[in-house]
Short mmCIF file of C-alpha atoms in Angstrom, two decimals:
data_model
loop_
_atom_site.label_atom_id
_atom_site.label_comp_id
_atom_site.label_asym_id
_atom_site.label_seq_id
_atom_site.Cartn_x
_atom_site.Cartn_y
_atom_site.Cartn_z
CA MET U 22 101.58 75.16 100.92
CA GLY U 23 103.35 77.92 100.74
CA ILE U 24 102.92 81.41 101.22
CA LYS U 25 99.03 82.90 102.05
CA VAL U 26 98.07 85.85 100.36
CA LEU U 27 95.00 87.98 99.48
CA HIS U 28 94.51 89.61 96.53
CA PHE U 29 92.02 92.65 96.18
CA VAL U 30 90.91 93.64 93.31
CA PRO U 31 87.85 96.63 93.49
CA GLN U 32 85.33 95.23 90.29
CA TRP U 33 86.76 92.28 88.27
CA PRO U 34 87.42 92.92 84.67
CA ASP U 35 85.47 93.94 82.79
CA LYS U 36 86.81 92.51 79.63
CA GLU U 37 86.77 88.87 78.74
CA GLU U 38 90.88 88.85 78.26
CA ASP U 39 91.28 91.35 80.05
CA ALA U 40 89.58 89.18 83.72
CA THR U 41 90.99 85.96 81.76
CA LEU U 42 94.61 87.04 81.65
CA PHE U 43 94.33 88.07 85.86
CA ASP U 44 92.41 84.81 86.24
CA LEU U 45 95.22 82.65 85.36
CA TYR U 46 97.64 85.51 86.47
CA LEU U 47 95.82 83.99 90.47
CA ASN U 48 95.77 80.40 89.21
CA LYS U 49 99.76 80.41 88.06
CA ILE U 50 100.10 82.33 92.58
CA GLY U 51 97.59 80.01 93.35
CA GLU U 52 100.03 76.89 92.32
CA GLU U 53 103.00 77.79 94.82
CA ALA U 54 100.55 79.85 97.71
CA GLU U 55 97.50 79.38 98.88
CA VAL U 56 95.96 82.40 96.98
CA CYS U 57 92.09 83.95 97.72
CA ALA U 58 90.41 87.26 95.67
CA ALA U 59 88.12 89.20 96.86
CA THR U 60 86.43 92.06 94.59
CA LEU U 61 83.28 93.83 95.10
CA SER U 62 82.14 92.23 92.28
CA PRO U 63 79.42 89.88 92.67
CA VAL U 64 80.99 86.37 92.84
CA LYS U 65 79.25 83.35 90.93
CA GLU U 66 82.20 80.34 91.12
CA GLN U 67 83.84 80.98 95.13
CA SER U 68 86.37 77.90 93.78
CA ARG U 69 88.36 79.47 90.39
CA GLY U 70 90.93 76.12 89.93
CA ALA U 71 93.44 76.24 92.01
CA TYR U 72 92.12 80.21 94.09
CA GLN U 73 89.53 80.92 95.83
CA ARG U 74 87.50 84.30 94.89
CA CYS U 75 84.95 85.49 97.43
CA CYS U 76 82.78 88.90 96.75
CA ILE U 77 82.71 91.75 100.07
CA GLY U 78 80.80 93.98 98.39
CA SER U 79 77.04 94.26 98.83
CA GLY U 80 75.70 92.06 96.12
CA LYS U 81 74.76 94.12 93.07
CA ALA U 82 77.50 94.28 89.92
CA ASP U 83 78.16 98.71 90.02
CA TYR U 84 78.75 98.67 93.66
CA GLY U 85 80.97 100.10 94.82
CA LYS U 86 82.49 101.63 91.36
CA HIS U 87 82.18 104.94 91.55
CA GLY U 88 84.04 104.98 95.34
CA MET U 89 80.33 104.97 97.16
CA VAL U 90 79.44 102.63 99.71
CA ASN U 91 78.98 101.68 103.73
CA LEU U 92 82.03 102.08 105.08
CA LEU U 93 81.63 101.02 107.86
CA ALA U 94 80.43 97.88 106.01
CA LEU U 95 82.62 96.86 104.11
CA GLN U 96 84.97 97.49 106.77
CA LYS U 97 83.73 94.80 108.61
CA ARG U 98 82.85 92.21 105.59
CA PHE U 99 86.71 92.61 104.40
CA LEU U 100 87.85 92.57 108.16
CA GLN U 101 85.68 89.30 109.36
CA LEU U 102 87.59 87.36 105.61
CA LEU U 103 91.04 89.53 106.53
CA TYR U 104 91.40 87.82 109.91
CA GLN U 105 89.09 84.31 108.66
CA LEU U 106 91.90 83.75 105.63
CA MET U 107 95.30 84.75 108.11
CA PRO U 108 96.76 85.83 104.96
CA GLN U 109 100.63 86.53 105.09
CA VAL U 110 100.36 89.40 102.49
CA VAL U 111 97.52 91.33 100.93
CA HIS U 112 98.05 92.49 97.29
CA ILE U 113 95.91 95.89 96.03
CA HIS U 114 95.38 96.21 92.71
CA GLY U 115 94.15 99.09 91.14
CA SER U 116 94.98 102.77 91.18
CA TYR U 117 93.77 105.99 91.96
CA HIS U 118 90.75 104.22 93.93
CA PHE U 119 89.23 104.78 97.71
CA ILE U 120 88.35 101.40 98.10
CA ASN U 121 91.49 100.49 97.62
CA SER U 122 93.36 103.29 100.10
CA ARG U 123 90.79 101.91 102.83
CA ILE U 124 91.50 98.70 101.75
CA ALA U 125 96.15 99.17 102.39
CA LEU U 126 95.06 101.53 105.78
CA TRP U 127 92.63 98.12 107.10
CA SER U 128 95.17 95.86 106.50
CA ARG U 129 98.67 97.95 107.64
CA LYS U 130 96.69 99.38 110.38
CA ARG U 131 96.60 95.42 111.61
CA GLY U 132 100.38 94.06 110.53
CA PHE U 133 99.68 92.47 107.82
CA PRO U 134 102.28 94.02 105.48
CA VAL U 135 100.84 95.18 102.39
CA VAL U 136 102.29 94.96 98.17
CA PHE U 137 100.35 97.91 96.13
CA SER U 138 100.26 97.30 92.44
CA PRO U 139 99.09 100.88 90.11
CA TYR U 140 99.45 99.43 87.48
CA GLY U 141 100.62 102.05 85.98
CA GLY U 142 98.99 104.78 87.81
CA MET U 143 102.15 106.82 88.84
CA ASN U 144 103.31 107.12 84.90
CA PRO U 145 104.25 110.51 84.48
CA ASP U 146 103.24 110.67 81.75
CA PHE U 147 99.71 109.32 82.35
CA VAL U 148 99.71 111.50 85.52
CA ASP U 149 99.72 115.23 83.79
CA GLN U 150 97.49 113.49 81.16
CA GLU U 151 94.89 113.68 84.08
CA TYR U 152 95.66 116.50 85.57
CA GLY U 153 93.01 117.98 87.52
CA MET U 154 91.06 114.46 87.20
CA ARG U 155 94.05 112.60 89.26
CA THR U 156 94.94 115.28 91.74
CA TRP U 157 93.11 115.30 94.08
CA LYS U 158 92.74 112.60 94.29
CA LEU U 159 97.00 112.02 94.17
CA LEU U 160 96.57 114.66 97.47
CA SER U 161 94.07 112.68 99.36
CA TYR U 162 95.41 108.96 99.35
CA GLN U 163 97.09 107.89 96.19
CA LYS U 164 101.52 108.90 97.74
CA LYS U 165 99.90 107.87 101.37
CA MET U 166 99.05 104.80 99.72
CA VAL U 167 103.02 104.25 97.90
CA ARG U 168 103.79 105.79 100.76
CA ASN U 169 102.45 103.20 102.99
CA ALA U 170 102.85 99.15 101.02
CA SER U 171 105.60 97.43 102.15
CA CYS U 172 106.18 97.41 98.25
CA THR U 173 104.92 98.56 95.52
CA LEU U 174 104.97 96.26 92.77
CA ILE U 175 105.63 97.69 89.05
CA SER U 176 106.17 96.18 85.89
CA ASP U 177 106.23 100.70 84.33
CA ALA U 178 110.34 102.38 84.10
CA LYS U 179 108.88 105.71 84.06
CA GLU U 180 106.50 104.82 87.07
CA GLY U 181 109.55 103.79 88.75
CA GLU U 182 111.45 106.37 88.10
CA TYR U 183 108.58 108.64 89.25
CA ILE U 184 107.96 106.92 92.72
CA LYS U 185 111.90 108.17 93.44
CA ASN U 186 112.44 110.85 92.35
CA GLU U 187 109.20 112.58 95.01
CA ARG U 188 110.30 110.33 96.98
CA LEU U 189 107.60 108.47 97.94
CA SER U 190 108.97 104.81 98.09
CA GLU U 191 112.79 103.26 98.37
CA ARG U 192 110.03 100.02 97.95
CA ILE U 193 110.11 99.57 94.48
CA ALA U 194 110.12 95.65 92.57
CA PHE U 195 110.30 95.49 89.02
CA ILE U 196 108.91 93.33 86.97
CA HIS U 197 108.36 92.60 83.12
CA ASP U 198 105.59 92.92 81.91
CA PRO U 199 103.80 89.49 80.24
CA ARG U 200 102.01 91.67 77.93
CA ASN U 201 105.24 92.33 76.32
CA GLU U 202 106.82 90.03 75.51
CA GLU U 203 106.11 88.46 71.70
CA ALA U 204 103.72 85.64 73.90
CA THR U 205 102.40 86.26 77.18
CA ASN U 206 104.65 84.44 79.89
CA LEU U 207 102.74 84.43 83.01
CA ASP U 208 104.80 81.73 84.84
CA ASP U 209 107.68 84.02 85.56
CA TYR U 210 105.42 87.28 86.33
CA ALA U 211 103.89 84.82 88.77
CA ASP U 212 107.26 83.79 90.09
CA CYS U 213 108.89 87.02 90.53
CA THR U 214 105.80 88.60 91.94
CA LEU U 215 106.22 85.17 94.82
CA GLN U 216 109.42 86.42 94.91
CA VAL U 217 108.46 89.96 96.08
CA TYR U 218 106.20 88.15 98.45
CA GLN U 219 108.62 86.79 100.22
CA LYS U 220 110.94 89.21 99.92
CA VAL U 221 108.24 91.44 101.79
CA LEU U 222 108.52 88.86 104.52
CA ASP U 223 112.10 88.67 104.77
CA THR U 224 111.60 92.85 105.58
CA ASP U 225 110.54 93.66 108.94
CA MET U 226 111.16 90.62 110.46
CA GLY U 227 110.11 91.48 114.00
CA ARG U 228 106.81 92.20 112.41
CA HIS U 229 106.48 89.27 111.10
CA ILE U 230 108.28 86.70 113.66
CA ASP U 231 106.41 84.61 115.76
CA ARG U 232 105.99 84.17 119.63
CA GLN U 233 108.21 81.05 119.41
CA SER U 234 110.88 83.04 117.73
CA GLN U 235 110.59 85.94 119.89
CA GLU U 236 110.99 84.13 123.55
CA ALA U 237 113.37 81.81 121.79
CA VAL U 238 116.01 84.75 120.77
CA SER U 239 115.23 86.49 124.57
CA ALA U 240 116.23 82.99 126.11
CA LEU U 241 119.77 83.03 123.70
CA LEU U 242 119.88 86.30 124.52
CA HIS U 243 119.72 85.67 128.34
CA LEU U 244 121.55 82.81 128.03
CA CYS U 245 124.74 84.88 126.61
CA MET U 246 124.93 87.84 128.65
CA ALA U 247 124.35 85.25 131.63
CA GLY U 248 126.46 85.35 135.07
CA GLU U 249 129.81 82.39 133.57
CA ASN U 250 129.18 80.65 137.34
CA GLU U 251 125.40 80.79 136.80
CA ARG U 252 124.51 76.79 136.74
CA GLN U 253 120.93 76.71 135.62
CA PRO U 254 120.48 80.55 133.09
CA LEU U 255 117.61 79.52 131.24
CA CYS U 256 114.69 77.08 132.60
CA PRO U 257 113.32 73.99 131.50
CA GLU U 258 110.71 75.43 129.41
CA ASP U 259 112.64 77.78 127.54
CA ILE U 260 115.70 75.07 126.94
CA LEU U 261 112.49 72.25 124.98
CA ASN U 262 111.44 75.25 122.72
CA LEU U 263 115.01 76.64 121.73
CA ARG U 264 115.28 72.85 121.13
CA SER U 265 111.82 72.87 119.42
CA ILE U 266 112.51 75.25 116.64
CA THR U 267 112.84 75.06 112.80
CA PRO U 268 114.79 76.05 110.50
CA LYS U 269 112.86 77.81 109.10
CA LYS U 270 112.70 79.99 112.17
CA TRP U 271 115.68 79.05 112.19
CA ARG U 272 115.79 81.97 109.55
CA ASP U 273 114.21 84.43 111.47
CA ILE U 274 115.77 84.42 113.86
CA TYR U 275 118.73 85.11 112.47
CA LEU U 276 116.91 87.90 110.55
CA TYR U 277 115.54 89.00 113.46
CA ALA U 278 119.00 89.24 114.44
CA ALA U 279 121.04 90.95 111.56
CA GLU U 280 118.24 93.56 112.16
CA GLN U 281 117.88 94.54 115.89
CA GLY U 282 122.38 94.76 115.93
CA VAL U 283 122.48 91.02 118.39
CA THR U 284 123.51 88.18 115.24
CA ALA U 285 126.75 87.80 117.47
CA TYR U 286 125.22 87.34 121.30
CA ILE U 287 122.61 84.83 119.50
CA ASN U 288 125.82 82.96 117.54
CA ASP U 289 127.63 83.21 121.16
CA GLY U 290 123.86 81.61 122.91
CA ILE U 291 123.69 79.32 120.67
CA ALA U 292 127.02 77.91 121.57
CA ARG U 293 126.55 77.92 125.55
CA ALA U 294 123.55 76.52 124.25
CA GLN U 295 124.71 73.43 122.26
CA LEU U 296 121.94 74.12 119.94
CA ALA U 297 122.59 72.44 116.74
CA VAL U 298 120.94 75.40 114.36
CA PRO U 299 121.20 75.78 110.28
CA GLU U 300 123.68 77.96 108.91
CA ASN U 301 122.83 81.04 109.53
CA GLU U 302 122.42 83.02 105.89
CA ALA U 303 120.82 85.60 106.64
CA ALA U 304 124.26 88.10 105.47
CA GLY U 305 122.41 86.87 101.48
CA ILE U 306 118.89 86.68 102.02
CA ASN U 307 117.14 89.74 99.90
CA HIS U 308 115.40 92.30 101.01
CA PHE U 309 113.97 96.04 101.22
CA PRO U 310 115.57 98.84 103.70
CA LEU U 311 114.62 99.57 106.44
CA ARG U 312 112.10 103.33 106.87
CA TYR U 313 113.99 103.23 110.36
CA PRO U 314 117.14 102.36 109.93
CA LYS U 315 117.84 100.27 112.67
CA ASP U 316 121.91 101.71 115.47
CA THR U 317 123.52 98.66 116.00
CA SER U 318 126.19 100.87 117.30
CA PRO U 319 127.50 100.36 120.95
CA LEU U 320 125.93 102.43 123.28
CA PRO U 321 128.25 104.49 124.44
CA GLY U 322 128.78 105.20 128.19
CA ASP U 323 131.22 108.16 128.05
CA LYS U 324 129.82 111.05 125.43
CA LEU U 325 125.96 111.54 125.32
CA LEU U 326 124.59 111.29 121.47
CA VAL U 327 122.31 114.30 121.55
CA LYS U 328 122.46 116.53 118.65
CA ASN U 329 121.10 119.98 119.93
CA VAL U 330 123.61 122.07 121.43
CA LEU U 331 121.53 123.50 124.01
CA SER U 332 120.36 119.83 124.84
CA ARG U 333 123.33 118.54 125.35
CA LYS U 334 125.07 121.41 127.91
CA ALA U 335 122.09 121.33 129.65
CA LEU U 336 122.91 117.24 130.37
CA GLU U 337 125.97 117.90 130.97
CA ARG U 338 125.13 120.21 133.05
CA LYS U 339 123.12 117.77 135.50
CA LEU U 340 125.95 114.97 134.91
CA THR U 341 129.19 116.86 136.40
CA HIS U 342 127.74 116.08 140.40
CA THR U 343 127.79 112.27 138.95
CA ARG U 344 131.17 109.55 139.45
CA GLY U 345 132.10 106.43 138.43
CA ALA U 346 129.89 103.70 137.43
CA GLU U 347 126.42 106.00 138.20
CA ARG U 348 127.58 108.77 135.89
CA THR U 349 128.18 106.35 133.05
CA LEU U 350 124.41 103.75 133.65
CA CYS U 351 123.09 107.76 133.52
CA ILE U 352 124.86 108.63 130.07
CA MET U 353 123.50 105.22 128.81
CA LEU U 354 120.12 105.79 130.39
CA HIS U 355 120.17 109.27 127.90
CA ASN U 356 121.21 107.70 125.03
CA LEU U 357 118.97 105.25 125.33
CA HIS U 358 116.24 108.38 125.42
CA HIS U 359 118.17 109.61 122.62
CA HIS U 360 117.28 106.28 120.90
CA VAL U 361 114.32 106.00 122.01
CA LYS U 362 112.85 110.18 119.90
CA GLU U 363 115.07 108.80 117.18
CA SER U 364 113.53 105.71 115.83
CA THR U 365 116.66 103.84 116.38
CA LEU U 366 116.11 101.93 118.63
CA SER U 367 117.60 97.69 118.65
CA LEU U 368 118.67 95.12 120.26
CA ARG U 369 122.01 95.99 121.59
CA HIS U 370 120.90 99.10 123.29
CA LEU U 371 118.89 97.03 125.60
CA CYS U 372 122.06 94.83 126.23
CA ASP U 373 124.57 96.71 126.47
CA ILE U 374 122.52 98.41 129.77
CA TYR U 375 121.91 94.93 130.62
CA GLU U 376 125.40 93.87 130.82
CA MET U 377 126.00 97.55 132.55
CA LEU U 378 123.27 96.66 135.36
CA ARG U 379 123.94 93.06 135.58
CA HIS U 380 127.59 92.80 136.02
CA THR U 381 128.73 96.30 137.34
CA PRO U 382 127.96 96.89 140.81
CA PHE U 383 126.88 100.48 141.40
CA ASP U 384 124.96 101.91 144.52
CA GLU U 385 121.14 101.72 143.67
CA ASP U 386 120.45 104.39 146.12
CA LYS U 387 122.67 106.83 144.95
CA LEU U 388 122.09 106.04 141.06
CA ALA U 389 118.01 106.03 142.11
CA GLU U 390 118.21 109.79 143.94
CA HIS U 391 120.68 111.10 140.09
CA LEU U 392 118.30 109.78 138.07
CA SER U 393 115.17 112.08 139.22
CA GLU U 394 117.57 114.70 140.01
CA GLN U 395 117.57 114.31 136.22
CA ARG U 396 114.42 113.03 134.77
CA ILE U 397 114.82 110.07 133.59
CA HIS U 398 113.93 107.95 136.44
CA THR U 399 110.00 106.72 135.30
CA PHE U 400 112.36 106.20 131.76
CA THR U 401 113.89 104.08 133.26
CA ARG U 402 110.85 102.32 135.02
CA ARG U 403 109.77 101.08 131.18
CA ILE U 404 113.88 100.28 131.00
CA CYS U 405 113.46 97.91 132.79
CA GLN U 406 110.32 95.87 132.33
CA VAL U 407 111.64 96.14 128.35
CA LEU U 408 114.48 94.15 129.79
CA GLU U 409 112.85 91.84 131.84
CA GLU U 410 110.94 91.19 128.68
CA VAL U 411 113.88 90.69 125.46
CA ALA U 412 116.36 89.50 127.75
CA TYR U 413 115.10 88.14 131.48
CA LEU U 414 116.87 90.49 134.20
CA ASP U 415 116.23 89.91 136.73
CA LEU U 416 114.45 91.99 140.04
CA GLY U 417 117.66 91.55 142.20
CA PHE U 418 119.90 93.94 139.16
CA MET U 419 117.28 95.94 138.88
CA PRO U 420 117.84 99.75 139.61
CA VAL U 421 114.65 100.92 140.07
CA ALA U 422 110.61 98.48 140.51
CA ALA U 423 109.64 98.26 136.19
CA LEU U 424 107.21 100.02 134.98
CA ASN U 425 104.59 98.74 131.82
CA ASP U 426 102.55 101.83 131.23
CA LYS U 427 101.35 103.17 127.96
CA GLY U 428 105.22 104.86 127.61
CA THR U 429 105.97 101.65 127.65
CA GLU U 430 104.42 99.98 125.54
CA LYS U 431 105.86 103.00 123.11
CA ILE U 432 108.82 101.69 123.77
CA ARG U 433 108.51 98.02 122.93
CA ALA U 434 106.55 99.87 119.53
CA ASN U 435 109.56 101.96 118.85
CA LEU U 436 112.17 98.70 118.31
CA ILE U 437 110.07 96.38 115.93
CA LYS U 438 109.56 100.48 113.87
CA TYR U 439 109.61 100.01 110.01
#
């Protein structure tokens, strides 16, 4: 079975023609994917051919039709279904429905990517025509839905132009409306929809990569940056894990490495481990632009990246009496702090600081003193904790004791902030 998708439509279409078309559309997708459709409307048949349909409403025909529901009860029912199915994508259908915005919010907060189909609701002509009736909905939740969705799926060129002109999102997928053709062809529309789902899953790989693949990346980074004289840099568990990675997971690892700027490190680690792996095709895989593009350039140790002139001069004054490797490390740590603030932190930066800590001799007592003077001692402790997790930095190479707190969690989240 392919991708697992949860569709949500607040009310099932009333018109027989629309209901039949939507039913056929879900059946076409269900032939290639595992599909469940959730709705507030009562459900007579749970099984609808190639997909499942379920009701998360109260059972009343008009429940939620005007946006009036018990949100706490609805959230409980939706989350039960969400965690029961564990879909890879949540696809929300329809505009200007407050419950749709809540479904999108509840899904996103729990890490499920959301695809949103507004069906002409963001067309400027429609917006102007419905001015007043729709304006408050646009301002309160509709624009936010488009802005935060992993992808907005449209069939209206004007709708796409409006979304881009309003700078709501660059993540737009256009598929021709099959109803505009001489003969309605749902096969192509369903195939294109599935391609959009895959494109969503190939973007923001830090959110989608599984634990086994994450551990494989950490092992390869550690192996790549380990000393030449180390006889056994990886434990037997890591070696077994690397040998059990499937081709699909190698694909995810390559995509993640490309996003984080560590492809060369991963390739070197693979060569050192003498692994037989599939060819890296990450460069040819289509994906959406990142909301927070990662900086994958080397982490400088000779100049500060801080943009504010006053802040940079203040840091330069603090660095006046710092010399040698200690000065380089302090500058690199200040630059790491800058990347965390700018949400541009990448694994490439952590690899640079890892190699500096592991392979460059320095005076730990002097460095600790300088870190305290420059008020980055706690930040360095948090970086050491993250380095231990992402590249297995040994305690003996940490200049200060690792610290795992809320600040450390923010750095972890910054690494995969999309």
